[in-house]
Amino acid sequence: KYSMNDNFIFYKNLERNIFMSIYKHSRFIIGNSSSGICESATLKIPAINVGLRQTGRYADKNVIFCGASFKEIGNAIKLLQSKDFQFQLKDISNSYGDGSSATKAYNLIKTHNFKNIIAKVEDPLKMELL
């Protein structure tokens, strides 16, 4: 329906750097992928999660869950455009981290004194099963 509309661009898949570049210049994201839940808070972008696929997954305050009807999606878009909703995005931090977990883990491994760790005596692979 929208393939010839200049306001819409459709991609089957994008390389991560291209995706993130488009993402950070977007006003909001809409869909039902984990990206809207896990990454959008870092960029302080509203996300509308449509349908049940991500039900039960923790989401930050920038995520609006809605059903798949035109009315519910329209209401979600109106909500994310509200001044109150936009205001709460300013101080949001991503509960899934800041993207530097690999660096933090590496630095912890490099600086930790492993000599103080008490080694287990038993080998679970050689223990007799009950």
Short mmCIF file of N, CA and C in Angstrom, two decimals:
data_model
loop_
_atom_site.label_atom_id
_atom_site.label_comp_id
_atom_site.label_asym_id
_atom_site.label_seq_id
_atom_site.Cartn_x
_atom_site.Cartn_y
_atom_site.Cartn_z
N LYS A 1 0.82 -1.20 0.00
CA LYS A 1 0.00 0.00 0.00
C LYS A 1 0.87 1.27 0.00
N TYR A 2 1.97 1.27 0.73
CA TYR A 2 2.79 2.48 0.87
C TYR A 2 4.09 2.41 0.07
N SER A 3 4.29 1.40 -0.73
CA SER A 3 5.56 1.22 -1.43
C SER A 3 5.90 2.37 -2.37
N MET A 4 4.93 3.08 -2.90
CA MET A 4 5.21 4.20 -3.81
C MET A 4 5.14 5.56 -3.11
N ASN A 5 4.89 5.55 -1.81
CA ASN A 5 4.81 6.78 -1.03
C ASN A 5 6.22 7.21 -0.62
N ASP A 6 6.62 8.44 -0.95
CA ASP A 6 7.96 8.94 -0.65
C ASP A 6 8.23 9.09 0.85
N ASN A 7 7.20 9.04 1.68
CA ASN A 7 7.37 9.16 3.13
C ASN A 7 7.77 7.84 3.78
N PHE A 8 7.77 6.75 3.02
CA PHE A 8 8.08 5.43 3.56
C PHE A 8 9.25 4.81 2.81
N ILE A 9 10.16 4.22 3.56
CA ILE A 9 11.26 3.45 2.98
C ILE A 9 11.25 2.10 3.67
N PHE A 10 11.27 1.04 2.91
CA PHE A 10 11.21 -0.30 3.46
C PHE A 10 12.53 -1.03 3.24
N TYR A 11 13.03 -1.68 4.28
CA TYR A 11 14.24 -2.47 4.21
C TYR A 11 13.96 -3.84 4.80
N LYS A 12 14.49 -4.86 4.18
CA LYS A 12 14.36 -6.20 4.73
C LYS A 12 15.36 -6.37 5.86
N ASN A 13 16.56 -5.85 5.67
CA ASN A 13 17.62 -5.96 6.66
C ASN A 13 18.65 -4.86 6.40
N LEU A 14 19.26 -4.39 7.47
CA LEU A 14 20.28 -3.35 7.36
C LEU A 14 21.51 -3.74 8.16
N GLU A 15 22.68 -3.30 7.70
CA GLU A 15 23.89 -3.46 8.51
C GLU A 15 23.72 -2.64 9.78
N ARG A 16 24.33 -3.09 10.87
CA ARG A 16 24.12 -2.46 12.17
C ARG A 16 24.45 -0.98 12.17
N ASN A 17 25.57 -0.58 11.58
CA ASN A 17 25.96 0.84 11.61
C ASN A 17 24.95 1.71 10.85
N ILE A 18 24.41 1.21 9.75
CA ILE A 18 23.39 1.96 9.00
C ILE A 18 22.10 2.02 9.81
N PHE A 19 21.72 0.88 10.39
CA PHE A 19 20.50 0.83 11.21
C PHE A 19 20.58 1.83 12.36
N MET A 20 21.71 1.85 13.08
CA MET A 20 21.83 2.74 14.23
C MET A 20 21.87 4.21 13.80
N SER A 21 22.42 4.49 12.65
CA SER A 21 22.44 5.87 12.15
C SER A 21 21.02 6.35 11.84
N ILE A 22 20.25 5.51 11.20
CA ILE A 22 18.84 5.84 10.92
C ILE A 22 18.07 5.96 12.24
N TYR A 23 18.32 5.02 13.11
CA TYR A 23 17.64 4.95 14.42
C TYR A 23 17.82 6.25 15.20
N LYS A 24 19.06 6.72 15.31
CA LYS A 24 19.30 7.90 16.14
C LYS A 24 18.73 9.18 15.55
N HIS A 25 18.34 9.17 14.28
CA HIS A 25 17.72 10.34 13.67
C HIS A 25 16.20 10.20 13.54
N SER A 26 15.66 9.15 14.15
CA SER A 26 14.22 8.89 14.08
C SER A 26 13.48 9.59 15.21
N ARG A 27 12.23 9.90 14.97
CA ARG A 27 11.39 10.50 16.02
C ARG A 27 10.84 9.44 16.94
N PHE A 28 10.62 8.22 16.42
CA PHE A 28 10.22 7.07 17.23
C PHE A 28 10.38 5.81 16.41
N ILE A 29 10.30 4.68 17.10
CA ILE A 29 10.36 3.38 16.43
C ILE A 29 9.06 2.65 16.74
N ILE A 30 8.59 1.90 15.76
CA ILE A 30 7.36 1.14 15.95
C ILE A 30 7.56 -0.25 15.38
N GLY A 31 7.11 -1.24 16.10
CA GLY A 31 7.25 -2.63 15.66
C GLY A 31 7.02 -3.57 16.82
N ASN A 32 7.67 -4.72 16.76
CA ASN A 32 7.56 -5.67 17.86
C ASN A 32 8.88 -6.40 18.07
N SER A 33 9.99 -5.71 17.85
CA SER A 33 11.30 -6.32 18.02
C SER A 33 11.91 -5.92 19.36
N SER A 34 12.94 -6.63 19.73
CA SER A 34 13.63 -6.33 20.99
C SER A 34 14.37 -5.00 20.92
N SER A 35 14.67 -4.51 19.75
CA SER A 35 15.39 -3.25 19.61
C SER A 35 14.63 -2.09 20.27
N GLY A 36 13.33 -2.07 20.08
CA GLY A 36 12.54 -1.02 20.70
C GLY A 36 12.58 -1.06 22.21
N ILE A 37 12.75 -2.24 22.75
CA ILE A 37 12.80 -2.41 24.20
C ILE A 37 14.21 -2.24 24.73
N CYS A 38 15.19 -2.83 24.08
CA CYS A 38 16.56 -2.87 24.61
C CYS A 38 17.43 -1.68 24.23
N GLU A 39 17.25 -1.10 23.07
CA GLU A 39 18.18 -0.08 22.60
C GLU A 39 17.60 1.33 22.55
N SER A 40 16.33 1.46 22.38
CA SER A 40 15.75 2.79 22.17
C SER A 40 15.93 3.73 23.36
N ALA A 41 15.96 3.19 24.57
CA ALA A 41 16.14 4.06 25.74
C ALA A 41 17.51 4.72 25.75
N THR A 42 18.52 4.04 25.24
CA THR A 42 19.86 4.63 25.18
C THR A 42 19.86 5.88 24.32
N LEU A 43 19.10 5.85 23.23
CA LEU A 43 19.02 6.99 22.32
C LEU A 43 17.90 7.96 22.68
N LYS A 44 17.19 7.65 23.77
CA LYS A 44 16.06 8.47 24.26
C LYS A 44 14.99 8.65 23.19
N ILE A 45 14.70 7.55 22.49
CA ILE A 45 13.71 7.54 21.42
C ILE A 45 12.48 6.77 21.90
N PRO A 46 11.29 7.31 21.70
CA PRO A 46 10.09 6.55 22.04
C PRO A 46 9.97 5.30 21.17
N ALA A 47 9.41 4.27 21.75
CA ALA A 47 9.20 3.02 21.01
C ALA A 47 7.77 2.56 21.24
N ILE A 48 7.11 2.19 20.16
CA ILE A 48 5.77 1.59 20.26
C ILE A 48 5.94 0.12 19.95
N ASN A 49 5.59 -0.70 20.90
CA ASN A 49 5.67 -2.14 20.72
C ASN A 49 4.27 -2.67 20.43
N VAL A 50 4.08 -3.15 19.21
CA VAL A 50 2.77 -3.59 18.75
C VAL A 50 2.63 -5.10 18.92
N GLY A 51 1.54 -5.51 19.54
CA GLY A 51 1.25 -6.93 19.65
C GLY A 51 1.80 -7.57 20.91
N LEU A 52 1.79 -8.89 20.91
CA LEU A 52 2.09 -9.65 22.12
C LEU A 52 3.50 -10.24 22.18
N ARG A 53 4.27 -10.10 21.12
CA ARG A 53 5.57 -10.79 21.04
C ARG A 53 6.49 -10.50 22.21
N GLN A 54 6.54 -9.27 22.70
CA GLN A 54 7.45 -8.90 23.78
C GLN A 54 6.75 -8.82 25.14
N THR A 55 5.53 -9.36 25.22
CA THR A 55 4.77 -9.32 26.47
C THR A 55 5.56 -9.94 27.61
N GLY A 56 5.59 -9.28 28.75
CA GLY A 56 6.28 -9.78 29.92
C GLY A 56 7.73 -9.35 30.02
N ARG A 57 8.26 -8.80 28.97
CA ARG A 57 9.65 -8.34 28.98
C ARG A 57 9.72 -6.95 29.60
N TYR A 58 10.69 -6.73 30.48
CA TYR A 58 10.82 -5.43 31.11
C TYR A 58 11.13 -4.37 30.05
N ALA A 59 10.50 -3.23 30.17
CA ALA A 59 10.74 -2.13 29.25
C ALA A 59 10.82 -0.82 30.04
N ASP A 60 11.66 0.09 29.58
CA ASP A 60 11.77 1.39 30.22
C ASP A 60 10.57 2.26 29.86
N LYS A 61 10.50 3.45 30.45
CA LYS A 61 9.34 4.34 30.30
C LYS A 61 9.16 4.90 28.90
N ASN A 62 10.12 4.70 28.02
CA ASN A 62 9.99 5.20 26.65
C ASN A 62 9.19 4.24 25.77
N VAL A 63 8.85 3.07 26.28
CA VAL A 63 8.15 2.05 25.49
C VAL A 63 6.66 2.07 25.80
N ILE A 64 5.87 2.11 24.75
CA ILE A 64 4.41 2.03 24.86
C ILE A 64 3.99 0.70 24.24
N PHE A 65 3.31 -0.11 24.99
CA PHE A 65 2.77 -1.37 24.47
C PHE A 65 1.34 -1.13 24.00
N CYS A 66 1.01 -1.67 22.84
CA CYS A 66 -0.35 -1.51 22.34
C CYS A 66 -0.74 -2.72 21.49
N GLY A 67 -2.01 -2.83 21.25
CA GLY A 67 -2.52 -3.87 20.37
C GLY A 67 -2.30 -3.51 18.92
N ALA A 68 -2.74 -4.38 18.03
CA ALA A 68 -2.45 -4.21 16.60
C ALA A 68 -3.52 -3.47 15.81
N SER A 69 -4.56 -2.99 16.47
CA SER A 69 -5.60 -2.27 15.74
C SER A 69 -5.12 -0.86 15.37
N PHE A 70 -5.68 -0.32 14.29
CA PHE A 70 -5.33 1.04 13.87
C PHE A 70 -5.58 2.04 14.99
N LYS A 71 -6.68 1.86 15.71
CA LYS A 71 -7.03 2.78 16.79
C LYS A 71 -5.99 2.74 17.91
N GLU A 72 -5.58 1.53 18.31
CA GLU A 72 -4.60 1.42 19.40
C GLU A 72 -3.24 1.99 18.98
N ILE A 73 -2.83 1.73 17.75
CA ILE A 73 -1.56 2.27 17.27
C ILE A 73 -1.64 3.80 17.17
N GLY A 74 -2.77 4.32 16.68
CA GLY A 74 -2.97 5.77 16.61
C GLY A 74 -2.92 6.41 17.98
N ASN A 75 -3.56 5.77 18.97
CA ASN A 75 -3.53 6.29 20.34
C ASN A 75 -2.10 6.29 20.90
N ALA A 76 -1.34 5.25 20.59
CA ALA A 76 0.05 5.17 21.06
C ALA A 76 0.88 6.29 20.44
N ILE A 77 0.68 6.56 19.17
CA ILE A 77 1.42 7.65 18.50
C ILE A 77 1.06 9.00 19.12
N LYS A 78 -0.22 9.21 19.41
CA LYS A 78 -0.65 10.46 20.07
C LYS A 78 0.00 10.58 21.45
N LEU A 79 0.05 9.47 22.19
CA LEU A 79 0.64 9.49 23.53
C LEU A 79 2.12 9.85 23.47
N LEU A 80 2.86 9.25 22.56
CA LEU A 80 4.30 9.54 22.51
C LEU A 80 4.60 10.96 22.05
N GLN A 81 3.65 11.60 21.39
CA GLN A 81 3.83 12.99 20.97
C GLN A 81 3.47 13.99 22.06
N SER A 82 2.87 13.52 23.14
CA SER A 82 2.44 14.43 24.21
C SER A 82 3.64 15.04 24.92
N LYS A 83 3.46 16.23 25.44
CA LYS A 83 4.54 16.93 26.15
C LYS A 83 4.99 16.15 27.37
N ASP A 84 4.05 15.56 28.11
CA ASP A 84 4.40 14.80 29.31
C ASP A 84 5.28 13.60 28.96
N PHE A 85 4.91 12.88 27.92
CA PHE A 85 5.70 11.71 27.52
C PHE A 85 7.08 12.14 27.04
N GLN A 86 7.16 13.19 26.23
CA GLN A 86 8.44 13.68 25.73
C GLN A 86 9.33 14.18 26.88
N PHE A 87 8.71 14.79 27.88
CA PHE A 87 9.47 15.31 29.02
C PHE A 87 10.14 14.18 29.79
N GLN A 88 9.45 13.05 29.96
CA GLN A 88 10.03 11.95 30.74
C GLN A 88 11.21 11.28 30.03
N LEU A 89 11.34 11.50 28.73
CA LEU A 89 12.46 10.92 27.98
C LEU A 89 13.79 11.59 28.31
N LYS A 90 13.75 12.83 28.77
CA LYS A 90 14.98 13.59 29.00
C LYS A 90 15.89 12.93 30.04
N ASP A 91 15.30 12.34 31.07
CA ASP A 91 16.09 11.77 32.16
C ASP A 91 16.13 10.25 32.14
N ILE A 92 15.70 9.64 31.06
CA ILE A 92 15.64 8.18 31.01
C ILE A 92 17.04 7.58 30.83
N SER A 93 17.26 6.48 31.51
CA SER A 93 18.50 5.72 31.30
C SER A 93 18.09 4.29 30.96
N ASN A 94 18.92 3.62 30.22
CA ASN A 94 18.59 2.29 29.74
C ASN A 94 18.85 1.25 30.82
N SER A 95 17.80 0.55 31.22
CA SER A 95 17.92 -0.49 32.24
C SER A 95 18.74 -1.67 31.75
N TYR A 96 18.89 -1.81 30.45
CA TYR A 96 19.67 -2.91 29.88
C TYR A 96 21.15 -2.57 29.76
N GLY A 97 21.55 -1.40 30.23
CA GLY A 97 22.96 -1.04 30.22
C GLY A 97 23.25 0.10 29.28
N ASP A 98 24.51 0.52 29.29
CA ASP A 98 24.92 1.66 28.47
C ASP A 98 25.73 1.24 27.25
N GLY A 99 25.81 -0.06 26.99
CA GLY A 99 26.54 -0.54 25.82
C GLY A 99 28.02 -0.79 26.06
N SER A 100 28.45 -0.64 27.29
CA SER A 100 29.89 -0.81 27.56
C SER A 100 30.18 -2.02 28.45
N SER A 101 29.30 -3.02 28.44
CA SER A 101 29.50 -4.18 29.32
C SER A 101 30.76 -4.97 28.97
N ALA A 102 31.09 -5.08 27.69
CA ALA A 102 32.30 -5.83 27.30
C ALA A 102 33.55 -5.14 27.84
N THR A 103 33.62 -3.82 27.74
CA THR A 103 34.76 -3.06 28.26
C THR A 103 34.85 -3.19 29.77
N LYS A 104 33.70 -3.10 30.45
CA LYS A 104 33.69 -3.23 31.91
C LYS A 104 34.15 -4.62 32.33
N ALA A 105 33.69 -5.66 31.65
CA ALA A 105 34.10 -7.03 31.98
C ALA A 105 35.59 -7.21 31.74
N TYR A 106 36.09 -6.71 30.62
CA TYR A 106 37.52 -6.80 30.31
C TYR A 106 38.35 -6.11 31.39
N ASN A 107 37.96 -4.90 31.76
CA ASN A 107 38.71 -4.17 32.79
C ASN A 107 38.66 -4.88 34.13
N LEU A 108 37.55 -5.49 34.46
CA LEU A 108 37.44 -6.24 35.70
C LEU A 108 38.38 -7.44 35.69
N ILE A 109 38.41 -8.16 34.58
CA ILE A 109 39.29 -9.33 34.46
C ILE A 109 40.77 -8.90 34.54
N LYS A 110 41.10 -7.80 33.88
CA LYS A 110 42.49 -7.34 33.86
C LYS A 110 42.97 -6.82 35.21
N THR A 111 42.07 -6.29 36.04
CA THR A 111 42.49 -5.66 37.29
C THR A 111 42.20 -6.50 38.53
N HIS A 112 41.47 -7.60 38.39
CA HIS A 112 41.11 -8.41 39.55
C HIS A 112 42.25 -9.34 39.94
N ASN A 113 42.46 -9.48 41.25
CA ASN A 113 43.48 -10.40 41.76
C ASN A 113 42.84 -11.77 41.95
N PHE A 114 43.05 -12.65 41.00
CA PHE A 114 42.43 -13.97 41.04
C PHE A 114 43.12 -14.92 42.01
N LYS A 115 44.25 -14.53 42.57
CA LYS A 115 44.94 -15.38 43.54
C LYS A 115 44.15 -15.52 44.83
N ASN A 116 43.26 -14.57 45.09
CA ASN A 116 42.46 -14.60 46.31
C ASN A 116 41.21 -15.47 46.19
N ILE A 117 40.95 -15.98 45.02
CA ILE A 117 39.76 -16.81 44.82
C ILE A 117 40.04 -18.21 45.33
N ILE A 118 39.13 -18.74 46.11
CA ILE A 118 39.27 -20.10 46.64
C ILE A 118 38.80 -21.08 45.58
N ALA A 119 39.69 -21.97 45.20
CA ALA A 119 39.35 -22.96 44.17
C ALA A 119 38.50 -24.07 44.77
N LYS A 120 37.57 -24.58 43.98
CA LYS A 120 36.76 -25.73 44.41
C LYS A 120 37.63 -26.98 44.38
N VAL A 121 37.42 -27.83 45.33
CA VAL A 121 38.19 -29.06 45.40
C VAL A 121 37.58 -30.11 44.48
N GLU A 122 36.28 -30.20 44.50
CA GLU A 122 35.62 -31.24 43.70
C GLU A 122 35.46 -30.81 42.25
N ASP A 123 35.52 -31.76 41.36
CA ASP A 123 35.31 -31.53 39.94
C ASP A 123 33.91 -32.05 39.63
N PRO A 124 32.97 -31.16 39.27
CA PRO A 124 31.58 -31.61 39.04
C PRO A 124 31.47 -32.63 37.93
N LEU A 125 32.43 -32.66 37.02
CA LEU A 125 32.37 -33.62 35.92
C LEU A 125 32.81 -35.02 36.38
N LYS A 126 33.50 -35.10 37.49
CA LYS A 126 33.98 -36.39 37.99
C LYS A 126 33.21 -36.87 39.21
N MET A 127 32.19 -36.11 39.64
CA MET A 127 31.40 -36.49 40.80
C MET A 127 30.43 -37.60 40.44
N GLU A 128 30.14 -38.43 41.39
CA GLU A 128 29.20 -39.51 41.19
C GLU A 128 27.78 -38.92 41.18
N LEU A 129 26.98 -39.31 40.20
CA LEU A 129 25.61 -38.83 40.11
C LEU A 129 24.74 -39.52 41.13
N LEU A 130 23.82 -38.80 41.71
CA LEU A 130 22.89 -39.38 42.70
C LEU A 130 21.74 -40.08 42.03
#
